[in-house]
Short mmCIF file of C-alpha atoms and ligand atoms in Angstrom, two decimals:
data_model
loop_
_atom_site.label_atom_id
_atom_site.label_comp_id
_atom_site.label_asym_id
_atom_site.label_seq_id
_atom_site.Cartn_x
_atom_site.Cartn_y
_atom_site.Cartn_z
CA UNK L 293 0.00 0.00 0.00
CA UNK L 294 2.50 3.06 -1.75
CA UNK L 295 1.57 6.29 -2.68
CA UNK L 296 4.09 8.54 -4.59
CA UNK L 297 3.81 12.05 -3.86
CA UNK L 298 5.68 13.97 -7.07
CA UNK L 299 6.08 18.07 -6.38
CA UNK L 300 7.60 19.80 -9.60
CA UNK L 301 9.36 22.90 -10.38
CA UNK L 302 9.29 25.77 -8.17
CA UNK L 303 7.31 23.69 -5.21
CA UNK L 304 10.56 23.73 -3.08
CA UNK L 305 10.55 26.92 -2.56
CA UNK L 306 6.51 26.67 -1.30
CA UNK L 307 6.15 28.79 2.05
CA UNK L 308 8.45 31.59 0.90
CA UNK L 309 7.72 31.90 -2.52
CA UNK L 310 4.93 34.08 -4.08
CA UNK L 311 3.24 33.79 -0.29
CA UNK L 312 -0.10 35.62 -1.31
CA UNK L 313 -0.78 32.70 -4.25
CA UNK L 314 0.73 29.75 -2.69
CA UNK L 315 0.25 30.42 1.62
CA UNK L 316 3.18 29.77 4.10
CA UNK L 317 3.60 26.48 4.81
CA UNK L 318 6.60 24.96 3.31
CA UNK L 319 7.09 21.74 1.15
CA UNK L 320 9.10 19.94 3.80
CA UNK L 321 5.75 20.48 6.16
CA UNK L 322 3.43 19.33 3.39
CA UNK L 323 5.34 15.89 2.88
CA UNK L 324 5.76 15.60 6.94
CA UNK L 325 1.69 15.65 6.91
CA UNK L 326 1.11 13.45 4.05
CA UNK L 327 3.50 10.97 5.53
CA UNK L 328 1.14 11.12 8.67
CA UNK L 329 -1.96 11.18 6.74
CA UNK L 330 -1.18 7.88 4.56
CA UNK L 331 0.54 5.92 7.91
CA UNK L 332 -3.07 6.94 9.74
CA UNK L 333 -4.72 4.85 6.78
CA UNK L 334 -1.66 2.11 6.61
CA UNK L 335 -0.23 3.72 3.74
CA UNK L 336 3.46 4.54 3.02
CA UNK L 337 3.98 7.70 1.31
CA UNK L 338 6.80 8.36 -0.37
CA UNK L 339 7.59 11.72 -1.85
CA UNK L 340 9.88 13.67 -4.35
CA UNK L 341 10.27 17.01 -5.60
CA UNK L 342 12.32 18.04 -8.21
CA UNK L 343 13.02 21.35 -10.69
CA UNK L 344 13.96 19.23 -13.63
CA UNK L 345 11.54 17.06 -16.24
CA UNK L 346 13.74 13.87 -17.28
CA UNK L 347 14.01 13.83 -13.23
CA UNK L 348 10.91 13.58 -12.59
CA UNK L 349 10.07 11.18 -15.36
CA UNK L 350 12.43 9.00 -14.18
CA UNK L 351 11.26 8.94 -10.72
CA UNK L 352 7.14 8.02 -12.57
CA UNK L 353 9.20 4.85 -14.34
CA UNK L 354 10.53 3.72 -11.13
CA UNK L 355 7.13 3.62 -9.50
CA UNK L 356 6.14 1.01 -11.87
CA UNK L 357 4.68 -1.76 -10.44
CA UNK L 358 5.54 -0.73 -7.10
CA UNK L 359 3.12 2.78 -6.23
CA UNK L 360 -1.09 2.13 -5.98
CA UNK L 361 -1.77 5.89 -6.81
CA UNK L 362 0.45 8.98 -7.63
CA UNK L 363 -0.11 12.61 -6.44
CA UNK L 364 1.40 14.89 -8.65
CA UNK L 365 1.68 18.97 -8.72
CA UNK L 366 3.90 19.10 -12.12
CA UNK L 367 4.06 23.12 -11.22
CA UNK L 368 4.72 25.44 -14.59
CA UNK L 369 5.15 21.67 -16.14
CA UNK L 370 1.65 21.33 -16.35
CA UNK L 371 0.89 23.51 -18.98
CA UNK L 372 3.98 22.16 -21.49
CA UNK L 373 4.97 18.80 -20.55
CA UNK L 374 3.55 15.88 -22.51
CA UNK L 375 6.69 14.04 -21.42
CA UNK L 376 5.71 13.69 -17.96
CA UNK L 377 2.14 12.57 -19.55
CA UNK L 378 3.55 10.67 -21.33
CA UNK L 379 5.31 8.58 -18.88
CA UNK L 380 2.24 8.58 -16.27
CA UNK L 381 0.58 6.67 -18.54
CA UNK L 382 3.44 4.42 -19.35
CA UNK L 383 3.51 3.00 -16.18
CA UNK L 384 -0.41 3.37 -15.89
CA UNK L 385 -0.54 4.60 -12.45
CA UNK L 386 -3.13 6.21 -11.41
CA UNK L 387 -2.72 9.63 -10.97
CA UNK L 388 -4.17 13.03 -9.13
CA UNK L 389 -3.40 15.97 -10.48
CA UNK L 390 -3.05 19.02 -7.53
CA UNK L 391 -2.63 22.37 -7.76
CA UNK L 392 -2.34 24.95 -4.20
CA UNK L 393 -4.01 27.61 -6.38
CA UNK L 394 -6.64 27.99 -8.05
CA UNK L 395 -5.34 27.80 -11.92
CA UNK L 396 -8.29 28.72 -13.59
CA UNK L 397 -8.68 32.40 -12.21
CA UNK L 398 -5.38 33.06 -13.18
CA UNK L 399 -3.49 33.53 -16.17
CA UNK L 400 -5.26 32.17 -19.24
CA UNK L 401 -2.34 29.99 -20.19
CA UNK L 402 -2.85 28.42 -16.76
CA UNK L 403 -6.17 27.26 -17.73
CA UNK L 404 -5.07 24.23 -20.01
CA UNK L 405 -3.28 21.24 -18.32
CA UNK L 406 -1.56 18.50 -20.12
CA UNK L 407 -2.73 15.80 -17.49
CA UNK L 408 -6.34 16.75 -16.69
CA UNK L 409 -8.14 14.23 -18.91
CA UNK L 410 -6.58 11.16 -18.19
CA UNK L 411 -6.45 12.47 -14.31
CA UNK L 412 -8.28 10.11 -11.37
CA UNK L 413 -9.22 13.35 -10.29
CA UNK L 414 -8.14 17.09 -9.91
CA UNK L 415 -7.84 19.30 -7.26
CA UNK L 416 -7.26 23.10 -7.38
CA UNK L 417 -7.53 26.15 -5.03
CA UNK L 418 -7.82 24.33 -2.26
CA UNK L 419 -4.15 25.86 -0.75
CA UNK L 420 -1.61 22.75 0.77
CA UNK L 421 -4.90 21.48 2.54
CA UNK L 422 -5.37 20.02 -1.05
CA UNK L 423 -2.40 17.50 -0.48
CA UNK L 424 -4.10 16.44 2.70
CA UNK L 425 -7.87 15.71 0.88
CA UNK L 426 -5.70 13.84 -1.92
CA UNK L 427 -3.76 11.41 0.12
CA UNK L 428 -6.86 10.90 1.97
CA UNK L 429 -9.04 10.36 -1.38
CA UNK L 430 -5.89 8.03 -2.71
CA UNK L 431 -5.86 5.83 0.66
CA UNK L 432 -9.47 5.17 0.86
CA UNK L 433 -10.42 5.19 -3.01
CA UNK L 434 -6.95 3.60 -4.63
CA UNK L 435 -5.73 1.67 -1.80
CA UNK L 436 -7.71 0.30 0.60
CA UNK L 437 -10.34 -0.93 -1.75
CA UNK L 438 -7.55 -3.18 -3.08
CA UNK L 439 -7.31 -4.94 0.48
C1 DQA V 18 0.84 25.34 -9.51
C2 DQA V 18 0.21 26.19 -10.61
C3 DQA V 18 1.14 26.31 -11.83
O1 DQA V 18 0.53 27.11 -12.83
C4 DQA V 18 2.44 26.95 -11.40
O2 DQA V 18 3.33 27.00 -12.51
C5 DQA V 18 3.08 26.28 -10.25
C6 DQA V 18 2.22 25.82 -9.14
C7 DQA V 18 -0.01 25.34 -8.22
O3 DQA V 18 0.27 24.49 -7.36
O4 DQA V 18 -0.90 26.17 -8.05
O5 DQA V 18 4.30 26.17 -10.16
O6 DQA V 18 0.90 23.98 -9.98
#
């Protein structure tokens, strides 16, 4: 019972970066609580961050086989990288897609998302209480329903 939490580019500097958009708490306090969330349910969450594509494409591959459901914020990937798509559905993981704000009331090139249709499910606005619904929703609806 795995879940992979994947944060992309930009999401290490969460808590100190653009606070007004993306809130104060800080990435290493997000994956702290999801690690407690998913051991509350049984579940081992691992996570990974990274500012780089072929990193974090790498990282999908490895989950093959091994992960029950991904969480994934690509960041500004998102909106260009069919690569990372590409390679979800490769391994044929299933996958929820998070953003902390709320994409669609902002820029209008934020509005289209390379992994939204073939997503479990989406979540958006919500802040980094988001991560906490998701790793909830992937414990009871992904993993524990294959017990
Ligand atoms: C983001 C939204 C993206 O548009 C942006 O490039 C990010 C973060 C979010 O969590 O709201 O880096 O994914």
């Amino acid at each position: 019972k795995s879940i992979l939490l994947i944060n992309g580019p930009n999401l290490n500097l969460l808590g100190t970066r653009e606070p007004h958009i993306y809130g104060h708490t800080t990435l290493a306090d997000v994956e702290s609580n999801s690690r407690e969330v998913a051991a509350s349910h049984g579940a081992i969450l691992e996570s990974f961050q990274s500012n780089h594509e072929g990193a974090i494409v790498d990282r999908i591959q490895a989950a093959r086989g091994k992960v029950d459901g991904i969480i994934i914020n690509p960041g500004a990937y998102t909106h260009t990288s069919v690569a990372i798509r590409d390679a979800l559905l490769g391994v044929a993981i299933p996958f929820i897609e998070l953003h902390v704000s709320n994409v669609h009331a902002r820029e209008p090139w934020r509005h289209h998302s390379y992994f939204s249709d073939k997503a479990a499910g989406i979540i958006v606005g919500l802040g980094v209480y988001g991560y906490k619904v998701a790793v909830e929703h992937v414990c009871v609806n992904f993993v524990e329903k294959e017990k």
